[in-house]
mmCIF file of C-alpha atoms and ligand atoms in Angstrom:
data_model
loop_
_atom_site.group_PDB
_atom_site.id
_atom_site.type_symbol
_atom_site.label_atom_id
_atom_site.label_comp_id
_atom_site.label_asym_id
_atom_site.label_seq_id
_atom_site.Cartn_x
_atom_site.Cartn_y
_atom_site.Cartn_z
ATOM 1 C CA MET F 35 260.860 158.791 36.702
ATOM 2 C CA ASP F 36 258.008 156.830 35.003
ATOM 3 C CA ASN F 37 255.872 158.006 32.276
ATOM 4 C CA LEU F 38 252.891 155.647 32.729
ATOM 5 C CA THR F 39 252.208 157.267 35.968
ATOM 6 C CA LEU F 40 251.471 160.620 34.169
ATOM 7 C CA ASN F 41 247.499 160.530 34.619
ATOM 8 C CA ILE F 42 247.407 159.781 38.331
ATOM 9 C CA PRO F 43 250.429 162.290 39.632
ATOM 10 C CA GLU F 44 252.468 160.641 42.613
ATOM 11 C CA SER F 45 251.831 163.884 44.857
ATOM 12 C CA ASN F 46 251.443 163.105 48.192
ATOM 13 C CA THR F 47 248.665 165.843 49.408
ATOM 14 C CA ILE F 48 245.219 166.123 48.428
ATOM 15 C CA GLN F 49 246.029 169.564 47.704
ATOM 16 C CA GLU F 50 248.613 168.785 45.219
ATOM 17 C CA ARG F 51 246.257 166.181 43.494
ATOM 18 C CA LEU F 52 243.514 168.403 43.482
ATOM 19 C CA ALA F 53 245.424 171.330 41.807
ATOM 20 C CA SER F 54 246.190 168.508 39.394
ATOM 21 C CA VAL F 55 242.764 167.739 38.499
ATOM 22 C CA HIS F 56 241.806 171.675 38.441
ATOM 23 C CA GLU F 57 244.670 171.932 35.958
ATOM 24 C CA LYS F 58 243.228 169.118 33.562
ATOM 25 C CA ILE F 59 239.560 170.241 33.753
ATOM 26 C CA ALA F 60 240.806 173.732 32.882
ATOM 27 C CA LEU F 61 242.700 172.610 29.946
ATOM 28 C CA ALA F 62 240.121 170.059 28.795
ATOM 29 C CA CYS F 63 237.594 172.824 29.039
ATOM 30 C CA LYS F 64 239.837 175.045 26.984
ATOM 31 C CA LYS F 65 240.331 172.078 24.138
ATOM 32 C CA SER F 66 236.552 172.126 23.880
ATOM 33 C CA GLY F 67 235.772 175.798 24.402
ATOM 34 C CA ARG F 68 233.907 175.636 27.591
ATOM 35 C CA LYS F 69 233.847 177.786 30.731
ATOM 36 C CA PRO F 70 235.910 175.745 33.502
ATOM 37 C CA ASP F 71 233.376 176.492 35.751
ATOM 38 C CA SER F 72 230.933 174.366 33.696
ATOM 39 C CA VAL F 73 232.574 171.291 35.499
ATOM 40 C CA ARG F 74 231.754 170.397 39.008
ATOM 41 C CA LEU F 75 233.853 168.028 40.749
ATOM 42 C CA VAL F 76 232.649 165.283 42.822
ATOM 43 C CA ALA F 77 235.105 163.535 44.965
ATOM 44 C CA VAL F 78 234.580 159.863 45.416
ATOM 45 C CA SER F 79 235.298 158.796 48.788
ATOM 46 C CA LYS F 80 234.018 155.091 48.630
ATOM 47 C CA ARG F 81 236.141 152.987 51.150
ATOM 48 C CA GLN F 82 238.013 155.948 52.219
ATOM 49 C CA SER F 83 238.203 156.872 55.901
ATOM 50 C CA PRO F 84 236.096 160.281 57.575
ATOM 51 C CA GLU F 85 239.587 161.425 58.498
ATOM 52 C CA LEU F 86 240.829 161.596 54.833
ATOM 53 C CA ILE F 87 237.295 163.136 53.786
ATOM 54 C CA ARG F 88 237.592 165.973 56.645
ATOM 55 C CA ALA F 89 241.453 166.778 54.903
ATOM 56 C CA ALA F 90 239.359 166.635 51.474
ATOM 57 C CA TYR F 91 237.017 169.255 52.845
ATOM 58 C CA SER F 92 239.828 171.150 54.293
ATOM 59 C CA ALA F 93 241.570 171.196 50.881
ATOM 60 C CA GLY F 94 237.943 172.614 49.370
ATOM 61 C CA LEU F 95 236.015 169.554 48.296
ATOM 62 C CA ARG F 96 232.863 169.885 49.282
ATOM 63 C CA SER F 97 231.037 166.812 47.213
ATOM 64 C CA PHE F 98 231.449 163.390 48.043
ATOM 65 C CA GLY F 99 230.206 160.460 46.157
ATOM 66 C CA GLU F 100 229.402 157.105 48.012
ATOM 67 C CA ASN F 101 228.376 153.610 46.754
ATOM 68 C CA TYR F 102 226.851 151.897 49.872
ATOM 69 C CA LEU F 103 224.127 153.262 52.088
ATOM 70 C CA GLU F 104 225.633 151.962 55.541
ATOM 71 C CA GLU F 105 229.265 152.855 54.742
ATOM 72 C CA ALA F 106 228.002 156.669 53.944
ATOM 73 C CA ARG F 107 225.948 156.690 56.753
ATOM 74 C CA GLU F 108 229.078 156.051 59.049
ATOM 75 C CA LYS F 109 230.860 158.603 57.395
ATOM 76 C CA MET F 110 227.766 161.419 57.726
ATOM 77 C CA GLU F 111 227.736 161.087 61.094
ATOM 78 C CA ALA F 112 231.430 161.191 61.746
ATOM 79 C CA LEU F 113 231.384 164.587 59.619
ATOM 80 C CA ALA F 114 227.999 165.858 60.826
ATOM 81 C CA ASP F 115 229.846 169.075 61.897
ATOM 82 C CA LEU F 116 230.440 169.883 58.285
ATOM 83 C CA LYS F 117 227.135 171.700 57.663
ATOM 84 C CA ASP F 118 227.682 172.084 53.688
ATOM 85 C CA ILE F 119 228.937 168.925 52.761
ATOM 86 C CA GLN F 120 226.942 167.337 49.818
ATOM 87 C CA TRP F 121 226.450 163.812 49.718
ATOM 88 C CA GLU F 122 225.724 162.125 46.607
ATOM 89 C CA MET F 123 224.885 158.330 46.220
ATOM 90 C CA ILE F 124 226.780 157.178 42.832
ATOM 91 C CA GLY F 125 226.375 153.127 43.394
ATOM 92 C CA HIS F 126 223.171 151.106 42.420
ATOM 93 C CA VAL F 127 220.288 151.359 45.241
ATOM 94 C CA GLN F 128 218.371 148.158 46.192
ATOM 95 C CA SER F 129 214.903 148.607 46.777
ATOM 96 C CA ARG F 130 214.717 148.159 50.342
ATOM 97 C CA LYS F 131 217.326 150.844 50.982
ATOM 98 C CA ALA F 132 215.236 153.458 48.670
ATOM 99 C CA LYS F 133 213.779 155.291 51.672
ATOM 100 C CA ALA F 134 217.072 156.025 53.520
ATOM 101 C CA VAL F 135 218.863 156.941 50.391
ATOM 102 C CA ALA F 136 215.894 159.300 49.443
ATOM 103 C CA ASN F 137 216.327 161.286 52.901
ATOM 104 C CA SER F 138 220.245 160.623 53.441
ATOM 105 C CA PHE F 139 221.871 162.151 50.017
ATOM 106 C CA HIS F 140 221.699 165.368 47.954
ATOM 107 C CA ARG F 141 221.741 163.973 44.503
ATOM 108 C CA VAL F 142 221.356 160.448 43.095
ATOM 109 C CA HIS F 143 223.111 159.403 40.102
ATOM 110 C CA SER F 144 222.310 156.012 39.795
ATOM 111 C CA LEU F 145 218.814 156.158 39.337
ATOM 112 C CA ASP F 146 218.258 153.050 37.272
ATOM 113 C CA SER F 147 214.658 151.940 37.043
ATOM 114 C CA GLU F 148 211.295 153.757 37.183
ATOM 115 C CA LYS F 149 210.153 151.412 40.176
ATOM 116 C CA LEU F 150 212.921 152.996 42.073
ATOM 117 C CA ALA F 151 212.181 156.452 41.257
ATOM 118 C CA ARG F 152 208.556 155.806 42.768
ATOM 119 C CA LEU F 153 210.070 154.319 45.633
ATOM 120 C CA PHE F 154 212.242 157.806 46.310
ATOM 121 C CA ASP F 155 208.899 159.715 45.397
ATOM 122 C CA GLN F 156 206.901 158.130 48.249
ATOM 123 C CA ALA F 157 209.860 158.342 50.823
ATOM 124 C CA ARG F 158 211.228 161.346 50.088
ATOM 125 C CA GLU F 159 210.409 163.665 53.203
ATOM 126 C CA THR F 160 208.249 166.971 51.636
ATOM 127 C CA GLY F 161 210.231 169.441 54.032
ATOM 128 C CA LYS F 162 213.567 168.541 52.292
ATOM 129 C CA GLY F 163 212.476 169.713 48.987
ATOM 130 C CA PRO F 164 212.894 167.548 45.433
ATOM 131 C CA LEU F 165 215.533 164.878 45.604
ATOM 132 C CA GLU F 166 217.801 165.839 42.670
ATOM 133 C CA VAL F 167 217.985 162.601 40.598
ATOM 134 C CA LEU F 168 220.085 161.292 37.484
ATOM 135 C CA VAL F 169 219.273 158.519 35.269
ATOM 136 C CA GLU F 170 222.282 155.989 34.742
ATOM 137 C CA VAL F 171 222.222 154.736 31.722
ATOM 138 C CA ASN F 172 224.495 151.836 30.147
ATOM 139 C CA VAL F 173 225.834 152.993 27.050
ATOM 140 C CA SER F 174 228.526 150.096 26.797
ATOM 141 C CA GLY F 175 226.323 147.268 26.985
ATOM 142 C CA GLU F 176 228.270 145.434 29.564
ATOM 143 C CA GLU F 177 225.826 142.900 31.308
ATOM 144 C CA SER F 178 227.543 143.275 34.695
ATOM 145 C CA LYS F 179 226.465 146.803 34.612
ATOM 146 C CA SER F 180 223.874 148.701 36.454
ATOM 147 C CA GLY F 181 221.714 151.334 34.600
ATOM 148 C CA LEU F 182 219.045 151.648 31.817
ATOM 149 C CA MET F 183 220.305 149.770 28.883
ATOM 150 C CA ALA F 184 221.194 152.343 26.124
ATOM 151 C CA LEU F 185 223.428 150.658 23.851
ATOM 152 C CA GLU F 186 221.358 150.637 20.865
ATOM 153 C CA PRO F 187 219.283 153.419 19.794
ATOM 154 C CA GLY F 188 216.550 151.268 19.316
ATOM 155 C CA SER F 189 216.255 151.008 23.063
ATOM 156 C CA TRP F 190 215.662 154.864 23.447
ATOM 157 C CA PRO F 191 212.112 155.332 22.850
ATOM 158 C CA LYS F 192 211.672 153.282 26.120
ATOM 159 C CA ILE F 193 214.130 155.522 28.182
ATOM 160 C CA LEU F 194 211.991 158.450 27.005
ATOM 161 C CA GLU F 195 208.758 157.176 28.342
ATOM 162 C CA ILE F 196 210.675 156.284 31.401
ATOM 163 C CA VAL F 197 212.114 159.822 31.912
ATOM 164 C CA GLN F 198 208.581 161.187 30.937
ATOM 165 C CA ASN F 199 207.105 159.180 34.373
ATOM 166 C CA VAL F 200 210.275 159.982 36.657
ATOM 167 C CA ARG F 201 209.800 163.797 35.748
ATOM 168 C CA ALA F 202 205.945 163.469 36.550
ATOM 169 C CA LEU F 203 207.102 162.784 39.923
ATOM 170 C CA PRO F 204 206.528 165.667 42.414
ATOM 171 C CA ARG F 205 209.352 165.099 45.368
ATOM 172 C CA LEU F 206 212.159 163.937 42.641
ATOM 173 C CA ARG F 207 213.866 166.775 40.235
ATOM 174 C CA LEU F 208 215.328 165.242 37.250
ATOM 175 C CA THR F 209 218.324 167.042 35.977
ATOM 176 C CA GLY F 210 220.120 164.467 33.592
ATOM 177 C CA LEU F 211 221.952 161.430 32.725
ATOM 178 C CA MET F 212 224.939 159.487 34.143
ATOM 179 C CA CYS F 213 227.136 156.544 32.548
ATOM 180 C CA MET F 214 229.914 154.628 33.891
ATOM 181 C CA PRO F 215 231.535 153.154 31.259
ATOM 182 C CA PRO F 216 234.398 150.287 31.342
ATOM 183 C CA LEU F 217 237.712 151.059 33.435
ATOM 184 C CA VAL F 218 240.360 151.784 30.897
ATOM 185 C CA THR F 219 244.116 152.447 30.440
ATOM 186 C CA ASP F 220 243.176 154.447 27.126
ATOM 187 C CA MET F 221 240.760 156.823 28.118
ATOM 188 C CA GLU F 222 240.084 157.769 24.213
ATOM 189 C CA ALA F 223 238.385 154.231 24.055
ATOM 190 C CA ASN F 224 235.704 155.570 26.288
ATOM 191 C CA ARG F 225 235.419 158.541 23.990
ATOM 192 C CA PRO F 226 232.350 157.293 22.106
ATOM 193 C CA TYR F 227 230.665 156.074 25.021
ATOM 194 C CA PHE F 228 230.332 159.692 26.312
ATOM 195 C CA GLN F 229 229.344 160.813 22.785
ATOM 196 C CA LYS F 230 226.736 158.560 22.963
ATOM 197 C CA THR F 231 225.514 160.028 26.333
ATOM 198 C CA ARG F 232 225.516 163.190 25.279
ATOM 199 C CA GLN F 233 223.595 162.048 21.930
ATOM 200 C CA LEU F 234 220.665 160.530 24.459
ATOM 201 C CA LEU F 235 220.388 163.695 26.370
ATOM 202 C CA SER F 236 219.999 165.566 23.316
ATOM 203 C CA TYR F 237 217.592 163.073 22.048
ATOM 204 C CA ILE F 238 215.573 163.571 25.131
ATOM 205 C CA ASN F 239 215.515 167.063 25.323
ATOM 206 C CA GLU F 240 214.433 167.176 21.627
ATOM 207 C CA ASN F 241 211.506 164.246 22.094
ATOM 208 C CA LEU F 242 209.789 165.391 25.099
ATOM 209 C CA PRO F 243 208.394 169.207 25.256
ATOM 210 C CA GLY F 244 209.151 171.089 27.955
ATOM 211 C CA ILE F 245 212.215 169.094 29.076
ATOM 212 C CA ASN F 246 215.371 170.373 29.533
ATOM 213 C CA LEU F 247 217.886 168.245 30.972
ATOM 214 C CA THR F 248 221.277 169.837 31.197
ATOM 215 C CA GLU F 249 223.828 167.400 33.187
ATOM 216 C CA LEU F 250 226.056 164.756 32.334
ATOM 217 C CA SER F 251 227.666 162.992 34.986
ATOM 218 C CA MET F 252 230.596 160.913 33.302
ATOM 219 C CA GLY F 253 234.098 160.712 33.705
ATOM 220 C CA THR F 254 236.374 159.131 36.622
ATOM 221 C CA SER F 255 240.320 158.625 37.076
ATOM 222 C CA SER F 256 241.094 157.456 34.233
ATOM 223 C CA ASP F 257 239.100 159.027 31.690
ATOM 224 C CA PHE F 258 237.608 162.535 33.176
ATOM 225 C CA PRO F 259 239.468 165.130 30.499
ATOM 226 C CA VAL F 260 237.825 163.089 27.452
ATOM 227 C CA ALA F 261 234.395 162.967 29.189
ATOM 228 C CA ILE F 262 234.850 166.685 29.735
ATOM 229 C CA GLU F 263 235.500 167.059 25.993
ATOM 230 C CA GLU F 264 232.480 165.183 25.079
ATOM 231 C CA GLY F 265 230.172 167.223 27.437
ATOM 232 C CA ALA F 266 230.348 166.094 30.978
ATOM 233 C CA THR F 267 229.249 168.958 33.721
ATOM 234 C CA ILE F 268 230.335 166.421 36.702
ATOM 235 C CA VAL F 269 232.995 164.527 36.968
ATOM 236 C CA ARG F 270 233.247 161.795 39.537
ATOM 237 C CA ILE F 271 237.199 161.338 40.721
ATOM 238 C CA GLY F 272 238.384 159.148 43.545
ATOM 239 C CA GLU F 273 241.835 158.056 43.222
ATOM 240 C CA ALA F 274 243.212 160.965 41.504
ATOM 241 C CA LEU F 275 242.026 162.956 44.326
ATOM 242 C CA LEU F 276 242.178 161.170 47.573
ATOM 243 C CA GLY F 277 244.861 158.776 46.713
ATOM 244 C CA PRO F 278 244.476 155.156 46.219
ATOM 245 C CA ARG F 279 241.718 153.148 48.048
ATOM 246 C CA PRO F 280 242.358 150.756 50.832
ATOM 247 C CA THR F 281 241.169 147.380 49.749
ATOM 248 C CA LYS F 282 237.882 146.175 49.612
ATOM 249 C CA LYS F 283 236.255 145.477 53.213
ATOM 250 C CA GLU F 284 234.566 141.927 53.083
ATOM 251 C CA ASN F 285 231.236 142.935 54.662
ATOM 252 C CA ASN F 286 230.622 145.714 51.824
HETATM 253 C C1 PLP K 103 234.649 154.248 42.170
HETATM 254 C C2 PLP K 103 233.626 155.067 40.900
HETATM 255 C C3 PLP K 103 234.142 156.243 40.455
HETATM 256 C C4 PLP K 103 235.374 157.018 40.855
HETATM 257 O O1 PLP K 103 236.600 156.245 40.392
HETATM 258 P P1 PLP K 103 238.257 156.516 40.244
HETATM 259 O O2 PLP K 103 238.514 155.590 39.302
HETATM 260 O O3 PLP K 103 238.754 156.367 41.798
HETATM 261 O O4 PLP K 103 238.220 158.227 39.780
HETATM 262 C C5 PLP K 103 233.098 157.082 39.836
HETATM 263 N N1 PLP K 103 231.924 156.406 39.555
HETATM 264 C C6 PLP K 103 231.588 155.697 40.386
HETATM 265 C C7 PLP K 103 230.084 155.129 39.877
HETATM 266 C C8 PLP K 103 232.282 154.695 41.000
HETATM 267 O O5 PLP K 103 231.844 153.700 41.505
#
């Protein structure tokens, strides 16, 4: 019995892992006076096979997060019979892939420039309705991370301007913010970053008349309980739900 592995239980089935994640979501909600149904679960399926995603779907999961367009498209094709499956882009999107991303995904969490927003808006097929997007913000200041730099409140007016311009694009529907703080072993270490993201959301809502952003996409396997305590409405959980990821493919 190894207490260090308590965060990611060694259960073997997706059903067991899902039950455990639901339990932790409920606990974090209770602790912070929130309703458990105020948190939505995205299963991060990068590098996982279509077969595993199908099993996760059978266990009741419907939303799946992917980081790479090509990889996601293969899975979308293999799972095209699952009509109500929802695909969510959570990785950095290159300009040349904007068109395909805009029409293949239900929601994009990782909108990180106004330029990309305009490309999405131009590419989104009108018959599909507006593409839901979240603006990714970098609240921890790591240079390697994508997202609009938001570490210093001095940078927030600039973000306000971008949000306002994204809001004006008719084929996009901006609903909130996403953040991806460092991978940590102590989830408390990321609490300040989740707080900052929530503060930025309030700042935007207070300073842009008529806007009401509601979504906070934050929290992964290693820190989702703290993210929920700080207001996450969408958690993106990979390994705690689907098990360890196969090692990275060379061609990604
Ligand atoms: C991989 C990934 C996750 C999930 O990570 P886990 O540790 O497997 O829960 C969440 N968000 C983003 C952006 C990711 O790339």
